[in-house]
Tab-separated table of C-alpha atoms and ligand atoms in Angstrom:
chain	number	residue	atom	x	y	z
B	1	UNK	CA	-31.380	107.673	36.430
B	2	UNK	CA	-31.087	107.797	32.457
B	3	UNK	CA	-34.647	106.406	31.417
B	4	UNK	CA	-35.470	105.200	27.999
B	5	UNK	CA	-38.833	104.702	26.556
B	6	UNK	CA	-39.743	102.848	23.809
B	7	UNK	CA	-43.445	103.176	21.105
B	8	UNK	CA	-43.303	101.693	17.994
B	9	UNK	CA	-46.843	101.207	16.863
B	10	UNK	CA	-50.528	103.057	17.433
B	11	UNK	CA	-51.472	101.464	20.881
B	12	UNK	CA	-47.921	102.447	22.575
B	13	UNK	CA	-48.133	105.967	22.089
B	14	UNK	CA	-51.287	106.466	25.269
B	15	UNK	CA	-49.081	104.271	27.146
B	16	UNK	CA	-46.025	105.973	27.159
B	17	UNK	CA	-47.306	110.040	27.148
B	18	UNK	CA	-48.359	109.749	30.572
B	19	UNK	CA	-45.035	108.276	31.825
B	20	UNK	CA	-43.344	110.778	29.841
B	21	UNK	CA	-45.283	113.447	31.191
B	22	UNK	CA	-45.152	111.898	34.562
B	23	UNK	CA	-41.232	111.723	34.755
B	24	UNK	CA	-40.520	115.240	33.105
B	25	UNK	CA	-42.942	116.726	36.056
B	26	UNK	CA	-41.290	114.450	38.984
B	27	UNK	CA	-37.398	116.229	37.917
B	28	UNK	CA	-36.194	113.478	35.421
B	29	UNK	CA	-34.989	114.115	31.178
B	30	UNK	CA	-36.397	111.056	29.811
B	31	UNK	CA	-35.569	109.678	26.404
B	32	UNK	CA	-38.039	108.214	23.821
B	33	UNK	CA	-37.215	105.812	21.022
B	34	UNK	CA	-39.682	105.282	18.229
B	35	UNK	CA	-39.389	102.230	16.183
B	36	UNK	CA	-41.171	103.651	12.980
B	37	UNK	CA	-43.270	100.376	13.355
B	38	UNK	CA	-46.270	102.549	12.873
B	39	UNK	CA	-45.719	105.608	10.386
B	40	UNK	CA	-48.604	106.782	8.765
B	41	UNK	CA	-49.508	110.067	9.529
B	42	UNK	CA	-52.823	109.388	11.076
B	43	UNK	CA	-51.398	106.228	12.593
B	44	UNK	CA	-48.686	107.831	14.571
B	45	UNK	CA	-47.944	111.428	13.952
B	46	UNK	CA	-51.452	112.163	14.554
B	47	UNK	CA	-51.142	110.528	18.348
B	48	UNK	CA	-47.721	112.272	18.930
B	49	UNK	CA	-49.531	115.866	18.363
B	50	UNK	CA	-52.979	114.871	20.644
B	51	UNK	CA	-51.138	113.317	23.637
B	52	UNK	CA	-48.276	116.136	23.560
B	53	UNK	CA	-45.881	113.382	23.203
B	54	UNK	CA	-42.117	115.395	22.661
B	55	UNK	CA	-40.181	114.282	19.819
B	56	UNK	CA	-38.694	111.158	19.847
B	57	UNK	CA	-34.719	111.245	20.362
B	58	UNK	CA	-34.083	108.522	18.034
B	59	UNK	CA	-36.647	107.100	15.316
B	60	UNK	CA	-35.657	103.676	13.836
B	61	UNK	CA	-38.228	104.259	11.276
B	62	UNK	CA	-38.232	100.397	10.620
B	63	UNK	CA	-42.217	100.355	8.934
B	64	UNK	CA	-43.894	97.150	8.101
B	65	UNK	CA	-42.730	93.595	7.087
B	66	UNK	CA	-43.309	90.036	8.038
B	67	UNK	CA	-43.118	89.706	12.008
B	68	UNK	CA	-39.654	87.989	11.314
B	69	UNK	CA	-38.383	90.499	9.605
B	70	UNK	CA	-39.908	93.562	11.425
B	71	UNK	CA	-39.019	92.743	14.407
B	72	UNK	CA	-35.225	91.684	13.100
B	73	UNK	CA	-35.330	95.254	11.821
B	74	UNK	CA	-36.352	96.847	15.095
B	75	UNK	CA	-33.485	94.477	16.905
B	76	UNK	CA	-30.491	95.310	14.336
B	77	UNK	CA	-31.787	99.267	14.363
B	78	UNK	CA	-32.345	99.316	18.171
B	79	UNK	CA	-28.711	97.806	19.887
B	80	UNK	CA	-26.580	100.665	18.278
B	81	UNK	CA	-28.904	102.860	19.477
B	82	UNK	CA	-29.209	101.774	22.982
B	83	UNK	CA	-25.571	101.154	23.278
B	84	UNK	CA	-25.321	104.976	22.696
B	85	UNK	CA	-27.823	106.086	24.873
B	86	UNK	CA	-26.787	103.890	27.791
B	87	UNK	CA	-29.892	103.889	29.759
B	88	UNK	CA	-30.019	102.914	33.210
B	89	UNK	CA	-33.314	101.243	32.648
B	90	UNK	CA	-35.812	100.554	29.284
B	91	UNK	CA	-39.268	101.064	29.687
B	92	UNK	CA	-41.235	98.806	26.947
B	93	UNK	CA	-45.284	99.089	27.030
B	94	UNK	CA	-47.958	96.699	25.779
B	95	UNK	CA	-47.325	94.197	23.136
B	96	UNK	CA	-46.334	94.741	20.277
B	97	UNK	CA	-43.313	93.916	18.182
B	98	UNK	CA	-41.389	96.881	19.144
B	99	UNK	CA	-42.056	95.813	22.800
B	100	UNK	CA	-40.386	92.567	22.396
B	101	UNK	CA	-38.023	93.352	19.959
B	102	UNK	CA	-36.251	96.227	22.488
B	103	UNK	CA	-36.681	93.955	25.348
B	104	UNK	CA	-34.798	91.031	23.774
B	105	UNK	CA	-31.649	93.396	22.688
B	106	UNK	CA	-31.707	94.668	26.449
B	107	UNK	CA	-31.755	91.422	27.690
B	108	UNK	CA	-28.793	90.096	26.125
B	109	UNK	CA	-26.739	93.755	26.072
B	110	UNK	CA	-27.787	93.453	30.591
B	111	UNK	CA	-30.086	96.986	30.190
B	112	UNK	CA	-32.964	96.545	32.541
B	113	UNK	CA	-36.299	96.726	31.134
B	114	UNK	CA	-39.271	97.333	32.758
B	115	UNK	CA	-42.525	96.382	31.537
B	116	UNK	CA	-45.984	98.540	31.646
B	117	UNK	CA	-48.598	96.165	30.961
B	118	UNK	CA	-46.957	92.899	32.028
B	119	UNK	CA	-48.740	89.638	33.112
B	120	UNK	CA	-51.713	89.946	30.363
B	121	UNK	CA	-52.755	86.610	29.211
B	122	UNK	CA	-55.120	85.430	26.394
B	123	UNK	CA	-53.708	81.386	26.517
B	124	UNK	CA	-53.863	81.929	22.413
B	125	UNK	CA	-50.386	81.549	21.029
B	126	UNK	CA	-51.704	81.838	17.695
B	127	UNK	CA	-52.426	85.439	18.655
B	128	UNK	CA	-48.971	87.226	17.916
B	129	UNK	CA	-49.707	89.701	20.849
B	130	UNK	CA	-49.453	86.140	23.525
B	131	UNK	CA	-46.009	85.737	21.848
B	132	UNK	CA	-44.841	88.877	22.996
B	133	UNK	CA	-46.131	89.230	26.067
B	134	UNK	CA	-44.795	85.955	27.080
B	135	UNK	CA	-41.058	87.050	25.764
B	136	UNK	CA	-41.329	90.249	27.320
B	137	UNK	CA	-42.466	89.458	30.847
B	138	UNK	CA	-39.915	86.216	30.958
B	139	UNK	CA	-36.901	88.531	29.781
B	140	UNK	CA	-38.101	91.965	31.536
B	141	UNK	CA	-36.601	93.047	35.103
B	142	UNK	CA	-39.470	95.323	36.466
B	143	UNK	CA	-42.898	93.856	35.864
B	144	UNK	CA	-45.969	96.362	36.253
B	145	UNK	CA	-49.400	95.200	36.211
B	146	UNK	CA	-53.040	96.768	35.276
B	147	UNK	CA	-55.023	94.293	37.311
B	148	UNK	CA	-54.445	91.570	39.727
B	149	UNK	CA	-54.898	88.964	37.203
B	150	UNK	CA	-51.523	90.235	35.737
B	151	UNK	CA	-50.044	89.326	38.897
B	152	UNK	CA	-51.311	85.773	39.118
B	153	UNK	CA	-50.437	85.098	35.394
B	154	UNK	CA	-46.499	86.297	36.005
B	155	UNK	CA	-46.714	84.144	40.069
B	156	UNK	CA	-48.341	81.170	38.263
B	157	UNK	CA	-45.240	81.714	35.472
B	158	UNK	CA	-42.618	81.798	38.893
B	159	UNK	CA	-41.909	85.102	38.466
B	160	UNK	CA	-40.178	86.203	41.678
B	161	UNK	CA	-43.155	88.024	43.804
B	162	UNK	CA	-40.474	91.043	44.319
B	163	UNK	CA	-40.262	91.759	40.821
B	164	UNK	CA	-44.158	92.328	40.262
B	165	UNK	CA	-46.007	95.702	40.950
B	166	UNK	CA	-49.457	96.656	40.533
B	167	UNK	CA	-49.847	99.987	39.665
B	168	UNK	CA	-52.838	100.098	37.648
B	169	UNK	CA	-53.852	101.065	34.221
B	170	UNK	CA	-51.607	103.334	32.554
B	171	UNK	CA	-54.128	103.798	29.428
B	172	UNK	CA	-56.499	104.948	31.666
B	173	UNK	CA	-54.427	107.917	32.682
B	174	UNK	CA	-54.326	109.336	29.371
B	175	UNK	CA	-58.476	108.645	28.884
B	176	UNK	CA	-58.286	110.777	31.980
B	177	UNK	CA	-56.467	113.911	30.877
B	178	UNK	CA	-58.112	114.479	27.516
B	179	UNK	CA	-61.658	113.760	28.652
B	180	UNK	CA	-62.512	117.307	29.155
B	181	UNK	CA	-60.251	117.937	25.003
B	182	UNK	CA	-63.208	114.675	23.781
B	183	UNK	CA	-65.550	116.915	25.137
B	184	UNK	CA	-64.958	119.680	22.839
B	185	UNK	CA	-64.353	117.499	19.697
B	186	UNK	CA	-67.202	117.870	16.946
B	187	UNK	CA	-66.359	114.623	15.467
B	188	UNK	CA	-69.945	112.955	16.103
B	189	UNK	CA	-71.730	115.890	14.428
B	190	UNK	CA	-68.921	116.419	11.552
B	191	UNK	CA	-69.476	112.181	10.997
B	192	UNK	CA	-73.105	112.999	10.397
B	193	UNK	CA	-74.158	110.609	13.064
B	194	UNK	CA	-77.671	110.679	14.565
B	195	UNK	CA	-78.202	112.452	18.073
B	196	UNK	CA	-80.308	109.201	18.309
B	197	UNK	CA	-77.002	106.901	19.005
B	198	UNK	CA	-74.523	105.348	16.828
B	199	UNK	CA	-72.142	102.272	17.331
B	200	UNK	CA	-68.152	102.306	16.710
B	201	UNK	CA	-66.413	99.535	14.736
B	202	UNK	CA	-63.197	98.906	15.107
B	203	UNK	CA	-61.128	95.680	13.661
B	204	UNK	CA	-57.920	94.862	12.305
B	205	UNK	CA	-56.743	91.329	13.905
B	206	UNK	CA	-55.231	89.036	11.233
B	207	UNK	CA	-57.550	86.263	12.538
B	208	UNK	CA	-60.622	88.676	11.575
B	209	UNK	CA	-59.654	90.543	8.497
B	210	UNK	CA	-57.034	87.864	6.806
B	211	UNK	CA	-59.274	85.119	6.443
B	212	UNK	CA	-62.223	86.586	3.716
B	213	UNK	CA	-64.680	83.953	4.975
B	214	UNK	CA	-64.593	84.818	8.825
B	215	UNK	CA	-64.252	89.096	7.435
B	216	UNK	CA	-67.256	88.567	5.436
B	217	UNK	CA	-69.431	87.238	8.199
B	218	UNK	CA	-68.394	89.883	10.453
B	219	UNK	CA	-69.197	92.415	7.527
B	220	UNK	CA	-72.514	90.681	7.615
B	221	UNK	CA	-73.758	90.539	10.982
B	222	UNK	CA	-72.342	94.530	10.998
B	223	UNK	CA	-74.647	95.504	8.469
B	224	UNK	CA	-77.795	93.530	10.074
B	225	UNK	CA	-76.694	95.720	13.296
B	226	UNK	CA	-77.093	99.144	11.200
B	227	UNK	CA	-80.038	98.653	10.138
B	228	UNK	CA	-81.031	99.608	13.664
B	229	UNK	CA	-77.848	101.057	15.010
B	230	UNK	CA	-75.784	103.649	12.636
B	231	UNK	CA	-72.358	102.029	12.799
B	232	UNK	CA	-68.927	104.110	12.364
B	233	UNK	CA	-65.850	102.544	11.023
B	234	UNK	CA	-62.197	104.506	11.375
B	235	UNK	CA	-60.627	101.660	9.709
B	236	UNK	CA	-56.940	100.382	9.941
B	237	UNK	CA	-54.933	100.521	7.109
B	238	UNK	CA	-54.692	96.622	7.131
B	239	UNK	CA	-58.174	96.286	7.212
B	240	UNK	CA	-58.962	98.833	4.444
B	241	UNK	CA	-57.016	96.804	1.729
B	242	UNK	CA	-58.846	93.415	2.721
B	243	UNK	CA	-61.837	95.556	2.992
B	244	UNK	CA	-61.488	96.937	-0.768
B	245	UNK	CA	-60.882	93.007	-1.366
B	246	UNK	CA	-63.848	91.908	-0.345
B	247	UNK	CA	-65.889	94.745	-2.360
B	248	UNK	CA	-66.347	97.513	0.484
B	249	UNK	CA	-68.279	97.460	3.100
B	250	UNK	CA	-71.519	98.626	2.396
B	251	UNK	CA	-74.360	100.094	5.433
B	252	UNK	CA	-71.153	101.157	7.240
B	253	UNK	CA	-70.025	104.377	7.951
B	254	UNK	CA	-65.666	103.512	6.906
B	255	UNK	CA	-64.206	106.112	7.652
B	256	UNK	CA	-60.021	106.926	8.059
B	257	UNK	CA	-58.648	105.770	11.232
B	258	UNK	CA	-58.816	108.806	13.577
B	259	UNK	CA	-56.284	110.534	15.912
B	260	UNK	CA	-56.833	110.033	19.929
B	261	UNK	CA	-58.852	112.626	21.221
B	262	UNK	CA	-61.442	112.435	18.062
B	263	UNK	CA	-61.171	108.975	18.567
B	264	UNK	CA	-61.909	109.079	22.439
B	265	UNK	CA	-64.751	111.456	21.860
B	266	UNK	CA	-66.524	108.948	19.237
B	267	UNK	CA	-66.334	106.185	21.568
B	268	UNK	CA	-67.560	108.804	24.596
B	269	UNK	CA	-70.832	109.040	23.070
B	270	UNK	CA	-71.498	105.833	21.388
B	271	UNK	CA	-73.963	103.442	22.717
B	272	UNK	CA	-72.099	100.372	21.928
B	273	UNK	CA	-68.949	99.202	20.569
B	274	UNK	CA	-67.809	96.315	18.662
B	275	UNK	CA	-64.116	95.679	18.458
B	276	UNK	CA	-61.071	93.108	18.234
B	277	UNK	CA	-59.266	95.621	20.040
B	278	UNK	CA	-57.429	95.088	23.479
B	279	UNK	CA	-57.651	98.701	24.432
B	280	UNK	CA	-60.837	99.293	23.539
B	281	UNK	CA	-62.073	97.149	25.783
B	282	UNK	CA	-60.545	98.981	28.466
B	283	UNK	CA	-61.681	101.973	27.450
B	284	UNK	CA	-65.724	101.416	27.067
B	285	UNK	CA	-64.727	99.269	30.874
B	286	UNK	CA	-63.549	102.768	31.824
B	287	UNK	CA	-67.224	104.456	30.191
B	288	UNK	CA	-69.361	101.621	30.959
B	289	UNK	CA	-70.590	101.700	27.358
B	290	UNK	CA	-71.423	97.788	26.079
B	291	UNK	CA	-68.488	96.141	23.846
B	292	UNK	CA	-68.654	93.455	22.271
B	293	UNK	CA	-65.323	91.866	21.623
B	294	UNK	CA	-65.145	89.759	18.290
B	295	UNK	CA	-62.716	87.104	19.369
B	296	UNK	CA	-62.716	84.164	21.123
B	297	UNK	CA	-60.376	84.891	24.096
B	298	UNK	CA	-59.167	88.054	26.036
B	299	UNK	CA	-56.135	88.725	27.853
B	300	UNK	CA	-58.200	91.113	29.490
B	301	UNK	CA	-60.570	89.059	31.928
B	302	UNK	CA	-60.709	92.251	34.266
B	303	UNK	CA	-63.067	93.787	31.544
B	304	UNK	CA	-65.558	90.932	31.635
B	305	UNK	CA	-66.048	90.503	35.123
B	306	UNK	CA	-65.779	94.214	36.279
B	307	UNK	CA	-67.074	95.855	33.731
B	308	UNK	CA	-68.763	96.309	30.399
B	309	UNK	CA	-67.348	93.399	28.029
B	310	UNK	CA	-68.667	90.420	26.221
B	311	UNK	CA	-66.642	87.965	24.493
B	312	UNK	CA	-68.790	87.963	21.186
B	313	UNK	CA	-66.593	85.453	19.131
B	314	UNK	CA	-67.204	85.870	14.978
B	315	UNK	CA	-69.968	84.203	14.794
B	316	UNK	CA	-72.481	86.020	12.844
B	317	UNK	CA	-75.861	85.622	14.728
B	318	UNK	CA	-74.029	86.190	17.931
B	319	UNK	CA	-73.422	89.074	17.092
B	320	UNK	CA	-76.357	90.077	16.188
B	321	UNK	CA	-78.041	88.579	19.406
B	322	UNK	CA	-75.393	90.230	21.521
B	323	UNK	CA	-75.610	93.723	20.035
B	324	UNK	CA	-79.296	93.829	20.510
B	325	UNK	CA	-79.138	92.187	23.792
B	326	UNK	CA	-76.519	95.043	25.049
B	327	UNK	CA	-78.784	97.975	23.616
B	328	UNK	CA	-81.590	96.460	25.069
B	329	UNK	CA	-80.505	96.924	29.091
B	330	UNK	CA	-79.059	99.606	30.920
B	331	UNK	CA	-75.710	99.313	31.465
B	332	UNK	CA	-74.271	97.940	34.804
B	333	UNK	CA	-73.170	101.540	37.424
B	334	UNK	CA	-70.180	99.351	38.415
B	335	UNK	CA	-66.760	100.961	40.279
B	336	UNK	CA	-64.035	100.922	37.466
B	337	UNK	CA	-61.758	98.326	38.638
B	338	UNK	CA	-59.306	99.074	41.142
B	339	UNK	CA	-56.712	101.377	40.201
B	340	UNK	CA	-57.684	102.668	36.559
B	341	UNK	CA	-58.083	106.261	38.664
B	342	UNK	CA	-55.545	108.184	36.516
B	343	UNK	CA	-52.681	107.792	38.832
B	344	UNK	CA	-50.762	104.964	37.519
B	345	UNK	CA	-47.737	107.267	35.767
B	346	UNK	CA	-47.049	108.177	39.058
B	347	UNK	CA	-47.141	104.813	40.819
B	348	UNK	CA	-44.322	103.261	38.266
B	349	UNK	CA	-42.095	106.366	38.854
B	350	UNK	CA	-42.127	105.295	42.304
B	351	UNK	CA	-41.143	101.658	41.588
B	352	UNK	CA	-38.929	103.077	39.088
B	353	UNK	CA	-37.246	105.480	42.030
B	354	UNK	CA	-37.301	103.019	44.846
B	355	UNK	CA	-36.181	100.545	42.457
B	356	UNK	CA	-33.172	102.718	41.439
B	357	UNK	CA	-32.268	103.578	45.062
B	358	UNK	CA	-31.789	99.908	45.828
B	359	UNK	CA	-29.317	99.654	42.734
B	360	UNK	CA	-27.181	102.108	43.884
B	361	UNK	CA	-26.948	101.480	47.731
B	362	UNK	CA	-25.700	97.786	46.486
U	401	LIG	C1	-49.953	96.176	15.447
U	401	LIG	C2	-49.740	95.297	16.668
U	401	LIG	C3	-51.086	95.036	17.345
U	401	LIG	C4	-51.829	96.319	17.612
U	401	LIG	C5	-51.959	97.112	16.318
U	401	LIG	C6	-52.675	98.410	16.505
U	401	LIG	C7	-47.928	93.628	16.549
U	401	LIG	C8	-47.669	92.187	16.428
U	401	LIG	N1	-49.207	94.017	16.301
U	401	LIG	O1	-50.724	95.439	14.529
U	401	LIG	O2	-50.856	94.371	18.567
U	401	LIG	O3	-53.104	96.022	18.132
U	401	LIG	O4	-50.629	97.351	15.838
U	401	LIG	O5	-52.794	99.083	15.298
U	401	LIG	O6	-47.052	94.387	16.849
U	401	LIG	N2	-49.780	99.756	8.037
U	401	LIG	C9	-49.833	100.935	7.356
U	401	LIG	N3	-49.419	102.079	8.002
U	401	LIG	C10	-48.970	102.078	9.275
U	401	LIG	C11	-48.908	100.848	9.959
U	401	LIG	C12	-49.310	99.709	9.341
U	401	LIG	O7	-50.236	100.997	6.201
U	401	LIG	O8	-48.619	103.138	9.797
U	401	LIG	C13	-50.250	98.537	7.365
U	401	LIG	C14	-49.162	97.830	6.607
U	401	LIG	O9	-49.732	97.240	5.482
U	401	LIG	C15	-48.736	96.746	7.574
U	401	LIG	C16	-50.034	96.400	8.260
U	401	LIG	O10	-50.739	97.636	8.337
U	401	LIG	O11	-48.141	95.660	6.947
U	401	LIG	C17	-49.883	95.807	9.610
U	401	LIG	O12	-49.065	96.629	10.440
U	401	LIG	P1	-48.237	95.967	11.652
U	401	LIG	O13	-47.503	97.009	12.398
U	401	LIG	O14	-47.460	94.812	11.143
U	401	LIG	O15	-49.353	95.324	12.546
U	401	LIG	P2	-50.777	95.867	13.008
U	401	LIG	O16	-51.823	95.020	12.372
U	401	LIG	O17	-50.888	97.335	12.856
């Protein structure tokens, strides 16, 4: 079975190593695609060298643009290539443009695609991600879940029960196999941050940092929170330049967005985070260290009602009520939920193997 794999931007890249790594051990050669969507060096290259991700076979090396015109540029750069690599299957992860961009020119070219991460849900189509996923999952053959809420989204859609598989949390298998690499990061002491505990900021969703109103009331309920809580910023490149914009972002630790397993450690040993991230949310889930997310939805309910999440919103004194609420308790000892064990590479090669068996015995 000739399997393809496709990353294009920052939040792929822990998606796909594990399936990578997973296939490679199991006997297969897969192939990786990257889309360029992502290209900075501590935006991509960075993530290729921490997760020992191999060199991608074919880099499209698209970069940024409008979504229209990025993802037209990952669709015209994309069918050549997949016409020549004649996969017997596309794996797409997440979200992103790349993932619906590849999807759509497998779609009409007949390539299956398989989704990792399907069935996520925020009911916010003015959230670019909600486009995707909804493309994605209605186009995509194979549809693999991280939580059973996946699986009601996609049933609730009428997508044929057969074609869903829960296999768990594919991010969390990566968390997994660099935990003991965190541990050895000096990143907290080479920061300068306090033994005494320190908070991790991340943002970088146009609905937070476009708009210098709602950016600015963030940037002040962040600053009220520092004055107790040392906060930490690795800051997205989109953020920085509304960030210089809006005259810095002063009490706050900004500092260059970091590769994975610094990354991972800072998080480790943070005592709370505050984030528009959907990953992140996972990941302090995984840690059971307090996040507060600043938007109004998730399509990640699983990390509300099992485990360590709080829809914050942007309002300012919510914020700041929620932070010191969270530092306040102890955090829930809660089971991770179900599946997020480390495992899940393995489960979708399965579904990938059965699945290919059935192909060719019909
Ligand atoms: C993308 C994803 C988002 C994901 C995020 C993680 C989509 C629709 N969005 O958003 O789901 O959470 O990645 O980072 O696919 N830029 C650089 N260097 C880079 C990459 C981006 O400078 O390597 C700057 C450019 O100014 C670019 C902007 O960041 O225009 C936005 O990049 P883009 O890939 O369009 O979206 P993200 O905001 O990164």
């Amino acid at each position: 079975m000739k399997i393809l794999t496709i990353v294009g931007a920052r939040p792929n890249f822990m998606k796909a190593a594990p399936l990578l790594a997973c296939l490679r051990r199991r006997g297969h050669v897969p192939q990786l695609v990257h889309t360029g969507q992502h290209y900075d060096a501590n935006m991509s290259d960075a993530f290729f060298r921490d997760l020992g991700l191999p060199a991608p076979d074919r880099h499209l090396g698209v970069g940024s643009g409008s979504h229209a015109q990025q993802t037209a540029k990952i669709i015209a750069a994309f069918e050549p290539v997949v016409l020549e690599l004649a996969p017997d299957v596309v794996v797409v992860v997440g979200d992103v443009n790349s993932t619906l961009a590849c999807t759509l020119v497998c779609s009409k070219l007949g390539v299956p695609v398989a989704h990792v991460e399907a069935g996520l849900r925020s009911r916010d189509r003015t959230m670019p991600e909600e486009i995707n996923r909804l493309v994605t999952d209605c186009l995509a053959d194979l549809l693999l879940t991280p939580s059973p809420d996946g699986d009601e989204n996609l049933r609730a859609e009428g997508v044929p029960p057969e074609r869903i598989f829960h296999v768990g949390n594919i991010m969390i298998d990566s968390l997994v196999a660099h935990l003991e690499a965190a541990k050895r990061s000096d990143i907290v002491t080479r920061l300068g941050l306090p033994s005494t505990g320190y908070g991790v900021v991340t943002l970088h969703r146009p609905s937070n940092v476009d708009d210098p109103r709602t950016l600015a009331g963030i940037l002040g309920a962040l600053r009220e929170i520092a004055a107790d809580l040392p906060l930490v910023f690795p800051c997205h490149p989109r953020t920085a330049s509304r960030l210089a914009a809006a005259g810095g972002a002063d009490g706050l630790l900004v500092v260059e967005p970091l590769g994975y397993i610094e990354f991972m450690a800072l998080v480790a040993s943070s005592r709370l985070v505050l984030t528009d991230s959907g990953g992140l949310q996972e990941e302090t889930t995984f840690h059971r260290i307090p996040c507060l997310t600043l938007r109004e939805n998730t399509e990640r309910p699983i990390t509300i009602s099992e485990g360590s999440n709080v829809l914050a919103g942007t309002d300012p004194q919510r914020i700041v009520a929620l932070a010191k609420a969270a530092l306040a308790k102890d955090p829930a000892s809660r089971p991770v939920p179900a599946l997020w064990d480390g495992k899940t590479a393995d489960r979708i090669v399965d579904v990938l193997e059965s699945w290919w068996r059935t192909r060719s015995a019909s």
